[in-house]
Amino acid sequence: MIYGTSYLPNYFPYMGFENSYFNNMYSTYMNRQVESRQEEVLEPMQQKIDNYQNRKDIYNEMESKLNTVFQKADQMDEKSDFDEYSATSSNTDVLTASANSSTREGSYDLSISNLAKSHDMLLGVDDGDSTTGVTAGISDPSDTSMISDDTTLSFYHNGNEYSYKTDSETTLNSLASRISDAENGVYADVVNIGSDSSPEYVMKLGSRETGAGEKRITTDSGGTNPGVNFSSTLYSGNSTEQETVQPGENSAFTVDGTSYTRTGNTVDDVIEGVSLGLLQEGKSATVDVTLDKEVIADKASDLVSAYNDFQSFVNDKNGVSAPLTNDSLAGRAANEAEEIMTERVVGAIGEDYQYLSEIGIHTSSGDKLEFDHSQFKEALENNPQNVRELFTGDLGVAGGLKSFVNEYSKSYNSDITEKIQSIDEQLQSLNDEYAAAENNMGYYRESITQKYSNISMNMVGIRTSGILLNKFFDVWG
């Protein structure tokens, strides 16, 4: 019979397929459909978001470059920014010298007759010989029995009186520690003026500051009588002897023949803006104060470098096929900065130098500038006031650059700030659209899944019908 079961495979080849085959086939199909929709909808949106984020990053970096230009210009905007001086000593073994911006150029001859010294003294046991000074002490500085009980030691320093009372627990060591630990401007040590085999421990008392008068340790508030007051003897059974080891002295020196005395060896109030360090007495040296052209040149060099960095950045981002191609803001900013650095400086009209190119800041390749240290320092040597006027004030280069940066970057309503705010708004809108599209993509996947489920149910029905037909033909075959 032509309708026998042997012919069924030719007419119903699909009747015996497995569900797993269909599942795999349709899963692949469904994933391709979803991927196609993502490529069509989500990927272009993500590309647009990435482009806007890239532009925002570029504007943020441009703002950073401009802020660096502002910082370097700010170091040359005031006249005091050019008051950079150095002070040198002809003999640094005799004295040192340093200068600040308040000084002026000059040469000074100094002669040191005396160095300031601190007041140091010994407190020992009286050996009965008034001509030898302190030669005796106690054998054990940790022995309480060697220090008198209820004795008050007092002295004046810097016009203030300080008192220390002993008790039965006081040792020479503990008394010295109490004096040193107090805020009195005085130190106290226990020293052995004898030998290791036959020690003689005494107290060494000294001022932490150099100078005469109140800087010394004295028995009176006026600072005239060096020494220490005792209510009774310090050492048990022995009288106390005092000896000045080093008298407190002021420094004494002359500057260009004028005599000066100071309590210390660091002097910063004789030559305006110059700090002197006195090192050797009985010696002379010369101090020369000059304009520090190297420091000023370094400031100018830093400004040129910051400007070049900004111009290179704009050129790199604003070229052909670059992220900011034909961007009017970036191009306009670069052009304005170039004009400030290369055109005649209004604040110097009528002077010898009216262009930065005349003092060593020349245009090189492209929009970049090159800095000639030697020419700049030569201009400073020839006419420092003119060089100063090229940069300072509202009409100078530094002031012009600061105003330019404020317009484009630093103020809350500056051009770059507004540009970044605009990009942020666009990014927010795009991110919202992307989130909505992602949500719709979920609905799309659910729709395809439902279609698959319906087809699967239909296939199950077809398969069931096929089985029944096969049985029918088997029966009638």
PDB file of C-alpha atoms in Angstrom, residues 221-341:
ATOM      1  CA  SER A 221      65.800  91.208  88.635  1.00  0.00           C
ATOM      2  CA  GLY A 222      67.922  93.805  86.842  1.00  0.00           C
ATOM      3  CA  GLY A 223      70.357  91.199  85.557  1.00  0.00           C
ATOM      4  CA  THR A 224      73.432  92.885  86.980  1.00  0.00           C
ATOM      5  CA  ASN A 225      74.727  90.305  89.512  1.00  0.00           C
ATOM      6  CA  PRO A 226      75.458  86.839  88.094  1.00  0.00           C
ATOM      7  CA  GLY A 227      74.788  83.966  90.489  1.00  0.00           C
ATOM      8  CA  VAL A 228      72.208  81.965  92.477  1.00  0.00           C
ATOM      9  CA  ASN A 229      70.582  82.713  95.861  1.00  0.00           C
ATOM     10  CA  PHE A 230      70.504  80.013  98.588  1.00  0.00           C
ATOM     11  CA  SER A 231      68.450  80.180 101.778  1.00  0.00           C
ATOM     12  CA  SER A 232      71.099  77.884 103.334  1.00  0.00           C
ATOM     13  CA  THR A 233      73.838  75.614 102.077  1.00  0.00           C
ATOM     14  CA  LEU A 234      72.859  73.206  99.267  1.00  0.00           C
ATOM     15  CA  TYR A 235      75.258  70.427 100.233  1.00  0.00           C
ATOM     16  CA  SER A 236      74.861  68.778 103.643  1.00  0.00           C
ATOM     17  CA  GLY A 237      77.529  69.968 106.079  1.00  0.00           C
ATOM     18  CA  ASN A 238      79.346  72.015 103.446  1.00  0.00           C
ATOM     19  CA  SER A 239      79.125  75.550 102.188  1.00  0.00           C
ATOM     20  CA  THR A 240      78.150  76.122  98.555  1.00  0.00           C
ATOM     21  CA  GLU A 241      80.609  77.703  96.146  1.00  0.00           C
ATOM     22  CA  GLN A 242      79.643  79.288  92.791  1.00  0.00           C
ATOM     23  CA  GLU A 243      81.842  79.873  89.747  1.00  0.00           C
ATOM     24  CA  THR A 244      81.063  81.529  86.434  1.00  0.00           C
ATOM     25  CA  VAL A 245      82.524  79.325  83.718  1.00  0.00           C
ATOM     26  CA  GLN A 246      81.379  81.484  80.838  1.00  0.00           C
ATOM     27  CA  PRO A 247      79.941  84.963  81.264  1.00  0.00           C
ATOM     28  CA  GLY A 248      76.845  85.861  79.298  1.00  0.00           C
ATOM     29  CA  GLU A 249      77.943  88.271  76.575  1.00  0.00           C
ATOM     30  CA  ASN A 250      76.398  90.182  73.682  1.00  0.00           C
ATOM     31  CA  SER A 251      77.776  90.072  70.175  1.00  0.00           C
ATOM     32  CA  ALA A 252      79.597  93.202  69.055  1.00  0.00           C
ATOM     33  CA  PHE A 253      80.287  94.092  65.434  1.00  0.00           C
ATOM     34  CA  THR A 254      80.429  96.935  62.944  1.00  0.00           C
ATOM     35  CA  VAL A 255      78.687  97.406  59.575  1.00  0.00           C
ATOM     36  CA  ASP A 256      80.366  99.957  57.327  1.00  0.00           C
ATOM     37  CA  GLY A 257      82.007 101.435  60.439  1.00  0.00           C
ATOM     38  CA  THR A 258      78.841 101.704  62.575  1.00  0.00           C
ATOM     39  CA  SER A 259      78.946  99.727  65.833  1.00  0.00           C
ATOM     40  CA  TYR A 260      76.187  97.354  66.950  1.00  0.00           C
ATOM     41  CA  THR A 261      75.569  94.949  69.834  1.00  0.00           C
ATOM     42  CA  ARG A 262      72.966  92.170  69.921  1.00  0.00           C
ATOM     43  CA  THR A 263      72.114  89.431  72.413  1.00  0.00           C
ATOM     44  CA  GLY A 264      72.473  86.727  69.740  1.00  0.00           C
ATOM     45  CA  ASN A 265      74.674  85.795  66.813  1.00  0.00           C
ATOM     46  CA  THR A 266      71.813  85.810  64.322  1.00  0.00           C
ATOM     47  CA  VAL A 267      71.159  89.397  63.299  1.00  0.00           C
ATOM     48  CA  ASP A 268      68.298  90.410  61.003  1.00  0.00           C
ATOM     49  CA  ASP A 269      67.629  94.042  61.937  1.00  0.00           C
ATOM     50  CA  VAL A 270      70.767  95.867  60.828  1.00  0.00           C
ATOM     51  CA  ILE A 271      70.738  95.482  57.038  1.00  0.00           C
ATOM     52  CA  GLU A 272      67.131  95.630  55.862  1.00  0.00           C
ATOM     53  CA  GLY A 273      65.956  92.288  54.507  1.00  0.00           C
ATOM     54  CA  VAL A 274      69.251  90.539  55.295  1.00  0.00           C
ATOM     55  CA  SER A 275      69.850  87.923  57.984  1.00  0.00           C
ATOM     56  CA  LEU A 276      73.435  87.608  59.246  1.00  0.00           C
ATOM     57  CA  GLY A 277      74.947  84.652  61.057  1.00  0.00           C
ATOM     58  CA  LEU A 278      78.032  85.676  63.061  1.00  0.00           C
ATOM     59  CA  LEU A 279      80.525  82.810  63.356  1.00  0.00           C
ATOM     60  CA  GLN A 280      84.034  84.094  64.228  1.00  0.00           C
ATOM     61  CA  GLU A 281      85.142  86.992  66.381  1.00  0.00           C
ATOM     62  CA  GLY A 282      88.131  89.087  65.477  1.00  0.00           C
ATOM     63  CA  LYS A 283      87.417  88.594  61.775  1.00  0.00           C
ATOM     64  CA  SER A 284      85.934  90.626  58.901  1.00  0.00           C
ATOM     65  CA  ALA A 285      83.939  89.839  55.752  1.00  0.00           C
ATOM     66  CA  THR A 286      81.932  91.576  53.043  1.00  0.00           C
ATOM     67  CA  VAL A 287      78.257  90.913  52.276  1.00  0.00           C
ATOM     68  CA  ASP A 288      76.996  91.552  48.738  1.00  0.00           C
ATOM     69  CA  VAL A 289      73.245  91.777  48.076  1.00  0.00           C
ATOM     70  CA  THR A 290      72.255  91.366  44.431  1.00  0.00           C
ATOM     71  CA  LEU A 291      69.084  90.798  42.425  1.00  0.00           C
ATOM     72  CA  ASP A 292      68.666  87.045  42.051  1.00  0.00           C
ATOM     73  CA  LYS A 293      68.148  86.918  38.296  1.00  0.00           C
ATOM     74  CA  GLU A 294      68.159  83.132  38.240  1.00  0.00           C
ATOM     75  CA  VAL A 295      65.101  82.865  40.476  1.00  0.00           C
ATOM     76  CA  ILE A 296      63.186  85.418  38.378  1.00  0.00           C
ATOM     77  CA  ALA A 297      64.259  83.679  35.163  1.00  0.00           C
ATOM     78  CA  ASP A 298      62.978  80.378  36.545  1.00  0.00           C
ATOM     79  CA  LYS A 299      59.583  81.969  37.180  1.00  0.00           C
ATOM     80  CA  ALA A 300      59.414  83.216  33.594  1.00  0.00           C
ATOM     81  CA  SER A 301      60.540  79.822  32.305  1.00  0.00           C
ATOM     82  CA  ASP A 302      57.799  78.088  34.322  1.00  0.00           C
ATOM     83  CA  LEU A 303      55.202  80.454  32.859  1.00  0.00           C
ATOM     84  CA  VAL A 304      56.379  79.737  29.304  1.00  0.00           C
ATOM     85  CA  SER A 305      56.276  75.988  29.991  1.00  0.00           C
ATOM     86  CA  ALA A 306      52.712  76.201  31.316  1.00  0.00           C
ATOM     87  CA  TYR A 307      51.657  78.223  28.270  1.00  0.00           C
ATOM     88  CA  ASN A 308      53.285  75.735  25.877  1.00  0.00           C
ATOM     89  CA  ASP A 309      51.638  72.831  27.670  1.00  0.00           C
ATOM     90  CA  PHE A 310      48.228  74.443  27.205  1.00  0.00           C
ATOM     91  CA  GLN A 311      48.816  75.217  23.525  1.00  0.00           C
ATOM     92  CA  SER A 312      50.078  71.682  22.817  1.00  0.00           C
ATOM     93  CA  PHE A 313      47.030  70.217  24.504  1.00  0.00           C
ATOM     94  CA  VAL A 314      44.604  72.338  22.463  1.00  0.00           C
ATOM     95  CA  ASN A 315      46.439  71.569  19.204  1.00  0.00           C
ATOM     96  CA  ASP A 316      46.368  67.857  19.967  1.00  0.00           C
ATOM     97  CA  LYS A 317      42.645  67.831  20.779  1.00  0.00           C
ATOM     98  CA  ASN A 318      41.585  70.356  18.133  1.00  0.00           C
ATOM     99  CA  GLY A 319      43.319  68.938  15.053  1.00  0.00           C
ATOM    100  CA  VAL A 320      41.949  66.957  12.148  1.00  0.00           C
ATOM    101  CA  SER A 321      39.788  64.045  13.390  1.00  0.00           C
ATOM    102  CA  ALA A 322      40.575  65.073  16.995  1.00  0.00           C
ATOM    103  CA  PRO A 323      37.857  65.129  19.704  1.00  0.00           C
ATOM    104  CA  LEU A 324      37.539  68.933  19.571  1.00  0.00           C
ATOM    105  CA  THR A 325      37.857  69.376  15.820  1.00  0.00           C
ATOM    106  CA  ASN A 326      36.535  72.826  14.870  1.00  0.00           C
ATOM    107  CA  ASP A 327      35.653  73.525  18.521  1.00  0.00           C
ATOM    108  CA  SER A 328      35.273  77.289  18.692  1.00  0.00           C
ATOM    109  CA  LEU A 329      35.892  77.526  22.449  1.00  0.00           C
ATOM    110  CA  ALA A 330      39.234  75.699  22.430  1.00  0.00           C
ATOM    111  CA  GLY A 331      40.452  77.512  19.326  1.00  0.00           C
ATOM    112  CA  ARG A 332      39.408  80.901  20.654  1.00  0.00           C
ATOM    113  CA  ALA A 333      41.141  80.296  23.997  1.00  0.00           C
ATOM    114  CA  ALA A 334      44.377  79.249  22.295  1.00  0.00           C
ATOM    115  CA  ASN A 335      44.329  82.327  20.050  1.00  0.00           C
ATOM    116  CA  GLU A 336      43.711  84.737  22.915  1.00  0.00           C
ATOM    117  CA  ALA A 337      46.542  83.242  24.976  1.00  0.00           C
ATOM    118  CA  GLU A 338      48.869  83.549  21.994  1.00  0.00           C
ATOM    119  CA  GLU A 339      47.951  87.205  21.520  1.00  0.00           C
ATOM    120  CA  ILE A 340      48.738  87.998  25.164  1.00  0.00           C
ATOM    121  CA  MET A 341      52.159  86.356  24.933  1.00  0.00           C
TER     122      MET A 341
END
